[in-house]
Amino acid sequence: MMFPLNRNRRLRSSAALRDLVRENSLSANDFIVPLFIVEGTQSKTEIPSMPNYFRFSIDLAVKEAKRLYGLGIRGVLLFVKVTDAEKDNTGAAALNPEGLMQRSIRAIKAAVPELVVCTDVALDPYSNYGHDGIVENKQIVNDVTVEILAKMAVSHAESGADIVAPSDMMDGRVLAIRKALENAGFVNTGIISYSAKYASAFYGPFRDALDSAPGFGDKKTYQMDVANRKEAIIETLRDIEEGADIVMVKPGMPYLDIVRDLANNTHVPIAVYQVSGEYAMLKAAAEKGWLDHDNVMMEQLMAFKRAGASLIVTYHAERTIQLLQ
Ligand code: PBG
């Protein structure tokens, strides 16, 4: 249709009309909230490069989970910061039934059984090398790592995790995890696979939060090359074949093209991870008075929905819910 038969501005002419024709929306149910957990009690410390975001001891993480559920949050994603003494090159602490992750899962599920508890499955928080897998001769070895990840996933399921989230980018880990869960009887434990996870510089503040920066080299032999797009589809279709229930793109904003590619090429729910560096960037710009924090935040989150994500892992969930109410 041609002007003046069609005037695109017509449907934008009032707030009510815009409400009626809006294609996407945000709600508390879209969000998964990452929780960083440390040893101790009554401990809540702000992460320096993530203003207003905290590490909690288990007791306070439980309170936080309850509060979040009350606000409408339906899922949390647990990460643990273990002590240096527990870090090695075998992943032993990751499999300990009394480990920090396992105790955290049990405590949160006991207090808020309805909340969907998702857990990070990767070795970096437990690695003395800060890598996501076992290191031999400065190489991150795939198949040995996968075996450990599968055991780790079962250990999380035994502790009560609803969904395990492998974030390591080893080949074949989704299938190994699915098989191990099935063999152990955890037929309803889900898998959110970080299927298109890039070797990004946006993870810096998270590595501060968990003290998990790689001790040598980088993660480019397992995380994806930021220059690649088609590879994301290959990775994701493979993960779905291997048994992933939900697939994920990470980071978020710079990778909206990938979110849309996956939305066009798959029929499973797509999650996107708006990572720590994205959070830090906005906080810093807002602190300087250079960006309007809340409006930019809402715009970014809406962009994820528009790109095709149905779940958003974000550090902004709570503020967003306040604004939505
Ligand atoms: C590690 C992991 C990382 C993040 C989630 N899981 C960091 C990394 O891969 O080095 C990053 C999350 C964020 O930056 O918010 N398995």
Short mmCIF file of C-alpha atoms and ligand atoms in Angstrom, two decimals:
data_model
loop_
_atom_site.label_atom_id
_atom_site.label_comp_id
_atom_site.label_asym_id
_atom_site.label_seq_id
_atom_site.Cartn_x
_atom_site.Cartn_y
_atom_site.Cartn_z
CA MET A 1 0.00 0.00 0.00
CA MET A 2 1.04 3.48 -0.76
CA PHE A 3 0.97 6.80 0.99
CA PRO A 4 -1.59 8.27 1.78
CA LEU A 5 -3.60 5.01 1.68
CA ASN A 6 -1.27 3.75 4.32
CA ARG A 7 0.17 5.92 7.06
CA ASN A 8 2.44 3.90 9.31
CA ARG A 9 2.20 6.52 12.01
CA ARG A 10 -1.55 5.94 12.38
CA LEU A 11 -1.11 2.93 14.69
CA ARG A 12 1.42 4.83 16.77
CA SER A 13 -0.80 7.81 17.39
CA SER A 14 -1.89 6.98 20.96
CA ALA A 15 -0.53 4.95 23.85
CA ALA A 16 -3.67 2.78 23.81
CA LEU A 17 -3.26 1.95 20.13
CA ARG A 18 0.39 1.16 20.62
CA ASP A 19 -0.57 -1.16 23.47
CA LEU A 20 -3.08 -2.92 21.21
CA VAL A 21 -0.70 -3.62 18.34
CA ARG A 22 2.47 -4.34 20.30
CA GLU A 23 4.08 -7.58 19.12
CA ASN A 24 6.09 -8.52 22.20
CA SER A 25 5.90 -8.12 25.94
CA LEU A 26 7.96 -8.71 29.06
CA SER A 27 6.88 -10.36 32.27
CA ALA A 28 8.44 -11.78 35.40
CA ASN A 29 7.90 -15.24 33.92
CA ASP A 30 10.46 -14.57 31.19
CA PHE A 31 13.40 -14.29 33.54
CA ILE A 32 15.93 -16.65 35.06
CA VAL A 33 17.95 -15.02 37.81
CA PRO A 34 21.59 -16.03 38.37
CA LEU A 35 22.51 -16.51 42.04
CA PHE A 36 26.16 -16.48 43.14
CA ILE A 37 26.69 -18.55 46.26
CA VAL A 38 29.64 -18.65 48.67
CA GLU A 39 30.45 -20.50 51.91
CA GLY A 40 29.55 -18.93 55.23
CA THR A 41 26.46 -17.61 56.93
CA GLN A 42 24.76 -14.22 56.93
CA SER A 43 27.10 -13.13 54.17
CA LYS A 44 26.07 -10.80 51.36
CA THR A 45 28.83 -9.04 49.42
CA GLU A 46 28.52 -6.79 46.44
CA ILE A 47 30.49 -7.82 43.36
CA PRO A 48 32.74 -4.83 42.59
CA SER A 49 32.27 -4.86 38.81
CA MET A 50 28.53 -5.62 39.15
CA PRO A 51 27.02 -2.79 41.23
CA ASN A 52 23.98 -3.82 43.27
CA TYR A 53 24.58 -7.52 42.53
CA PHE A 54 25.68 -9.80 45.33
CA ARG A 55 27.25 -13.07 46.37
CA PHE A 56 25.20 -14.79 49.09
CA SER A 57 25.91 -17.46 51.64
CA ILE A 58 23.41 -20.33 51.40
CA ASP A 59 21.13 -19.02 54.18
CA LEU A 60 20.75 -15.64 52.49
CA ALA A 61 20.51 -17.21 49.02
CA VAL A 62 17.50 -19.15 50.31
CA LYS A 63 15.88 -15.91 51.49
CA GLU A 64 16.66 -14.28 48.17
CA ALA A 65 15.15 -17.20 46.25
CA LYS A 66 11.96 -16.97 48.34
CA ARG A 67 11.73 -13.24 47.77
CA LEU A 68 12.30 -13.62 44.02
CA TYR A 69 9.62 -16.30 43.78
CA GLY A 70 7.25 -13.92 45.55
CA LEU A 71 7.98 -11.31 42.89
CA GLY A 72 6.97 -13.73 40.14
CA ILE A 73 10.38 -15.12 39.22
CA ARG A 74 10.04 -18.76 38.25
CA GLY A 75 13.67 -19.78 37.76
CA VAL A 76 17.10 -19.25 39.26
CA LEU A 77 20.48 -20.35 37.92
CA LEU A 78 23.00 -21.29 40.58
CA PHE A 79 26.72 -20.60 40.44
CA VAL A 80 29.11 -21.31 43.29
CA LYS A 81 32.39 -19.76 44.32
CA VAL A 82 34.36 -22.47 46.06
CA THR A 83 37.51 -21.89 48.10
CA ASP A 84 40.93 -22.11 46.47
CA ALA A 85 41.69 -25.17 48.60
CA GLU A 86 38.89 -27.05 46.80
CA LYS A 87 40.18 -26.25 43.32
CA ASP A 88 42.15 -28.91 41.47
CA ASN A 89 42.47 -30.47 38.03
CA THR A 90 40.04 -33.36 38.62
CA GLY A 91 36.73 -31.68 39.39
CA ALA A 92 36.52 -33.62 42.68
CA ALA A 93 34.76 -30.84 44.59
CA ALA A 94 32.16 -30.59 41.82
CA LEU A 95 31.04 -34.16 42.53
CA ASN A 96 31.00 -33.94 46.31
CA PRO A 97 27.45 -34.69 47.55
CA GLU A 98 28.18 -32.25 50.40
CA GLY A 99 29.65 -29.64 48.03
CA LEU A 100 28.54 -26.01 48.05
CA MET A 101 26.37 -26.47 44.95
CA GLN A 102 24.71 -29.62 46.24
CA ARG A 103 23.93 -28.02 49.63
CA SER A 104 22.64 -24.89 47.91
CA ILE A 105 20.26 -26.85 45.69
CA ARG A 106 18.87 -28.81 48.62
CA ALA A 107 18.39 -25.71 50.76
CA ILE A 108 16.62 -23.72 48.05
CA LYS A 109 14.40 -26.60 46.91
CA ALA A 110 13.43 -27.27 50.53
CA ALA A 111 12.43 -23.63 51.10
CA VAL A 112 10.84 -22.84 47.72
CA PRO A 113 9.91 -26.16 46.08
CA GLU A 114 7.95 -24.49 43.26
CA LEU A 115 10.92 -22.46 42.07
CA VAL A 116 12.71 -24.00 39.07
CA VAL A 117 16.30 -24.48 40.17
CA CYS A 118 18.80 -24.56 37.33
CA THR A 119 22.48 -25.28 37.95
CA ASP A 120 25.67 -24.40 36.14
CA VAL A 121 27.51 -27.48 34.95
CA ALA A 122 31.13 -26.63 34.10
CA LEU A 123 34.45 -27.12 35.82
CA ASP A 124 35.84 -23.58 35.80
CA PRO A 125 34.78 -22.62 39.36
CA TYR A 126 36.49 -25.83 40.55
CA SER A 127 39.55 -25.69 38.32
CA ASN A 128 42.94 -24.57 39.57
CA TYR A 129 43.53 -23.50 35.95
CA GLY A 130 40.24 -21.58 35.68
CA HIS A 131 39.26 -23.67 32.66
CA ASP A 132 35.97 -25.38 31.95
CA GLY A 133 37.59 -28.78 31.58
CA ILE A 134 40.45 -31.01 32.64
CA VAL A 135 43.83 -29.67 31.54
CA GLU A 136 46.60 -31.90 30.13
CA ASN A 137 49.69 -30.36 28.51
CA LYS A 138 47.94 -26.99 28.34
CA GLN A 139 45.07 -28.58 26.39
CA ILE A 140 41.48 -28.74 27.61
CA VAL A 141 40.69 -32.41 27.06
CA ASN A 142 37.20 -33.06 25.82
CA ASP A 143 36.15 -36.62 26.52
CA VAL A 144 37.52 -36.92 30.05
CA THR A 145 35.80 -33.65 30.89
CA VAL A 146 32.50 -34.86 29.45
CA GLU A 147 32.51 -37.91 31.75
CA ILE A 148 32.94 -35.67 34.78
CA LEU A 149 30.26 -33.25 33.61
CA ALA A 150 27.81 -36.13 33.28
CA LYS A 151 28.52 -37.18 36.87
CA MET A 152 28.23 -33.59 38.00
CA ALA A 153 24.81 -33.28 36.35
CA VAL A 154 23.60 -36.45 38.10
CA SER A 155 24.91 -35.14 41.41
CA HIS A 156 22.93 -31.91 40.90
CA ALA A 157 19.82 -33.92 40.01
CA GLU A 158 20.26 -36.08 43.12
CA SER A 159 20.36 -32.88 45.16
CA GLY A 160 17.09 -31.76 43.60
CA ALA A 161 18.00 -29.60 40.59
CA ASP A 162 15.17 -29.27 38.08
CA ILE A 163 17.38 -28.30 35.14
CA VAL A 164 21.10 -28.62 34.57
CA ALA A 165 22.80 -26.03 32.40
CA PRO A 166 26.09 -27.16 30.84
CA SER A 167 28.05 -23.99 30.04
CA ASP A 168 31.36 -25.63 29.13
CA MET A 169 31.09 -26.10 25.34
CA MET A 170 32.70 -29.55 25.30
CA ASP A 171 31.57 -31.69 22.37
CA GLY A 172 29.08 -34.43 23.13
CA ARG A 173 28.29 -33.32 26.65
CA VAL A 174 24.56 -32.96 26.18
CA LEU A 175 24.20 -36.57 25.04
CA ALA A 176 26.45 -37.82 27.85
CA ILE A 177 24.46 -35.83 30.42
CA ARG A 178 21.10 -36.97 29.01
CA LYS A 179 22.15 -40.61 29.08
CA ALA A 180 23.58 -40.34 32.60
CA LEU A 181 20.40 -38.68 33.88
CA GLU A 182 18.21 -41.33 32.24
CA ASN A 183 20.35 -44.15 33.65
CA ALA A 184 20.08 -42.67 37.11
CA GLY A 185 16.30 -42.39 36.80
CA PHE A 186 16.15 -38.60 36.46
CA VAL A 187 13.93 -38.71 33.41
CA ASN A 188 12.35 -35.33 34.19
CA THR A 189 15.52 -33.40 34.91
CA GLY A 190 15.84 -30.94 32.05
CA ILE A 191 18.82 -29.63 30.15
CA ILE A 192 19.33 -26.01 29.15
CA SER A 193 22.28 -26.23 26.85
CA TYR A 194 24.53 -23.24 26.33
CA SER A 195 24.57 -24.25 22.69
CA ALA A 196 25.91 -21.07 21.12
CA LYS A 197 28.33 -19.74 23.68
CA TYR A 198 30.95 -17.41 22.31
CA ALA A 199 34.52 -16.78 23.47
CA SER A 200 33.47 -13.33 24.59
CA ALA A 201 35.23 -10.54 26.44
CA PHE A 202 31.91 -9.68 28.09
CA TYR A 203 32.36 -12.31 30.84
CA GLY A 204 34.94 -10.31 32.80
CA PRO A 205 32.80 -9.23 35.77
CA PHE A 206 31.42 -12.77 36.19
CA ARG A 207 34.95 -14.14 36.43
CA ASP A 208 35.58 -11.54 39.15
CA ALA A 209 32.43 -12.72 40.91
CA LEU A 210 33.56 -16.35 40.96
CA ASP A 211 37.30 -15.75 40.89
CA SER A 212 37.35 -18.05 37.86
CA ALA A 213 39.44 -16.28 35.21
CA PRO A 214 41.57 -18.67 33.15
CA GLY A 215 45.08 -18.94 34.62
CA PHE A 216 46.67 -19.41 31.21
CA GLY A 217 45.47 -18.81 27.67
CA ASP A 218 41.86 -18.17 26.83
CA LYS A 219 38.73 -20.21 26.11
CA LYS A 220 38.90 -20.04 22.32
CA THR A 221 39.53 -23.76 21.81
CA TYR A 222 36.09 -24.56 23.21
CA GLN A 223 33.89 -21.45 23.16
CA MET A 224 32.83 -20.23 19.72
CA ASP A 225 34.62 -17.76 17.51
CA VAL A 226 32.79 -14.42 17.66
CA ALA A 227 33.11 -14.14 13.88
CA ASN A 228 30.94 -17.19 13.21
CA ARG A 229 27.23 -17.39 12.61
CA LYS A 230 26.47 -20.63 10.75
CA GLU A 231 28.37 -22.60 13.35
CA ALA A 232 25.81 -21.52 15.97
CA ILE A 233 23.11 -23.34 14.04
CA ILE A 234 25.22 -26.50 13.74
CA GLU A 235 26.02 -26.45 17.47
CA THR A 236 22.39 -25.89 18.40
CA LEU A 237 20.80 -28.49 16.12
CA ARG A 238 23.33 -31.02 17.46
CA ASP A 239 22.46 -30.17 21.07
CA ILE A 240 18.76 -30.62 20.35
CA GLU A 241 19.47 -34.04 18.79
CA GLU A 242 21.51 -34.91 21.86
CA GLY A 243 18.59 -34.14 24.15
CA ALA A 244 18.65 -30.45 25.07
CA ASP A 245 15.21 -29.22 26.16
CA ILE A 246 16.09 -25.54 25.91
CA VAL A 247 18.96 -23.99 23.96
CA MET A 248 20.81 -20.82 24.81
CA VAL A 249 22.73 -18.01 23.17
CA LYS A 250 25.40 -16.18 25.13
CA PRO A 251 26.21 -13.28 25.39
CA GLY A 252 22.95 -11.47 24.61
CA MET A 253 22.85 -8.07 23.00
CA PRO A 254 25.77 -8.39 20.57
CA TYR A 255 24.36 -11.76 19.45
CA LEU A 256 20.74 -10.98 18.57
CA ASP A 257 21.37 -12.21 15.02
CA ILE A 258 22.13 -15.63 16.50
CA VAL A 259 18.99 -15.59 18.63
CA ARG A 260 16.94 -14.90 15.52
CA ASP A 261 18.78 -17.60 13.52
CA LEU A 262 17.93 -20.13 16.19
CA ALA A 263 14.32 -18.95 16.37
CA ASN A 264 14.03 -19.47 12.62
CA ASN A 265 15.76 -22.85 12.61
CA THR A 266 14.50 -24.65 15.71
CA HIS A 267 11.28 -25.30 17.58
CA VAL A 268 12.50 -25.57 21.15
CA PRO A 269 12.40 -22.69 23.65
CA ILE A 270 15.33 -20.33 23.20
CA ALA A 271 17.07 -18.71 26.10
CA VAL A 272 19.48 -15.82 25.92
CA TYR A 273 22.06 -14.89 28.56
CA GLN A 274 22.51 -11.17 29.07
CA VAL A 275 25.94 -11.49 30.63
CA SER A 276 27.83 -9.71 33.36
CA GLY A 277 29.72 -7.36 31.02
CA GLU A 278 26.46 -6.15 29.50
CA TYR A 279 25.14 -5.44 32.99
CA ALA A 280 28.35 -3.66 34.00
CA MET A 281 28.37 -1.50 30.87
CA LEU A 282 24.90 -0.17 31.51
CA LYS A 283 25.57 0.43 35.20
CA ALA A 284 28.74 2.36 34.38
CA ALA A 285 27.12 4.50 31.72
CA ALA A 286 24.15 5.24 33.98
CA GLU A 287 26.46 6.12 36.86
CA LYS A 288 28.10 8.71 34.64
CA GLY A 289 24.70 10.04 33.66
CA TRP A 290 25.29 9.09 30.05
CA LEU A 291 22.39 6.64 29.65
CA ASP A 292 18.95 6.41 31.22
CA HIS A 293 19.38 3.14 33.11
CA ASP A 294 15.79 1.94 33.28
CA ASN A 295 14.77 2.81 29.75
CA VAL A 296 17.88 1.29 28.22
CA MET A 297 17.43 -1.83 30.35
CA MET A 298 13.82 -2.30 29.22
CA GLU A 299 14.77 -1.69 25.60
CA GLN A 300 17.50 -4.33 25.77
CA LEU A 301 15.22 -6.91 27.36
CA MET A 302 12.47 -6.25 24.82
CA ALA A 303 15.04 -6.65 22.04
CA PHE A 304 15.69 -10.21 23.27
CA LYS A 305 11.99 -11.03 23.01
CA ARG A 306 11.77 -9.45 19.57
CA ALA A 307 14.80 -11.45 18.41
CA GLY A 308 12.99 -14.65 19.41
CA ALA A 309 14.06 -15.55 22.93
CA SER A 310 11.45 -16.91 25.30
CA LEU A 311 13.67 -17.00 28.39
CA ILE A 312 16.15 -14.35 29.46
CA VAL A 313 18.90 -14.99 31.96
CA THR A 314 19.55 -11.53 33.36
CA TYR A 315 20.88 -9.66 36.37
CA HIS A 316 18.22 -7.00 35.77
CA ALA A 317 15.15 -9.11 36.56
CA GLU A 318 14.24 -7.54 39.86
CA ARG A 319 14.44 -3.92 38.69
CA THR A 320 12.46 -4.84 35.59
CA ILE A 321 9.68 -6.38 37.62
CA GLN A 322 9.50 -3.25 39.80
CA LEU A 323 8.99 -1.20 36.65
CA LEU A 324 6.44 -3.57 35.17
CA GLN A 325 4.24 -3.32 38.27
C1 PBG B 1 31.60 -20.54 32.90
C2 PBG B 1 30.57 -19.48 32.77
C3 PBG B 1 30.84 -18.15 32.43
C4 PBG B 1 29.63 -17.47 32.48
C5 PBG B 1 28.64 -18.39 32.83
N1 PBG B 1 29.24 -19.64 32.99
C6 PBG B 1 32.13 -17.50 32.16
C7 PBG B 1 33.04 -18.10 31.19
O1 PBG B 1 32.67 -18.88 30.31
O2 PBG B 1 34.23 -17.79 31.29
C8 PBG B 1 29.49 -16.01 32.21
C9 PBG B 1 28.28 -15.33 32.75
C10 PBG B 1 28.35 -13.84 32.75
O3 PBG B 1 29.34 -13.23 32.29
O4 PBG B 1 27.39 -13.24 33.23
N2 PBG B 1 31.30 -21.82 32.60
#
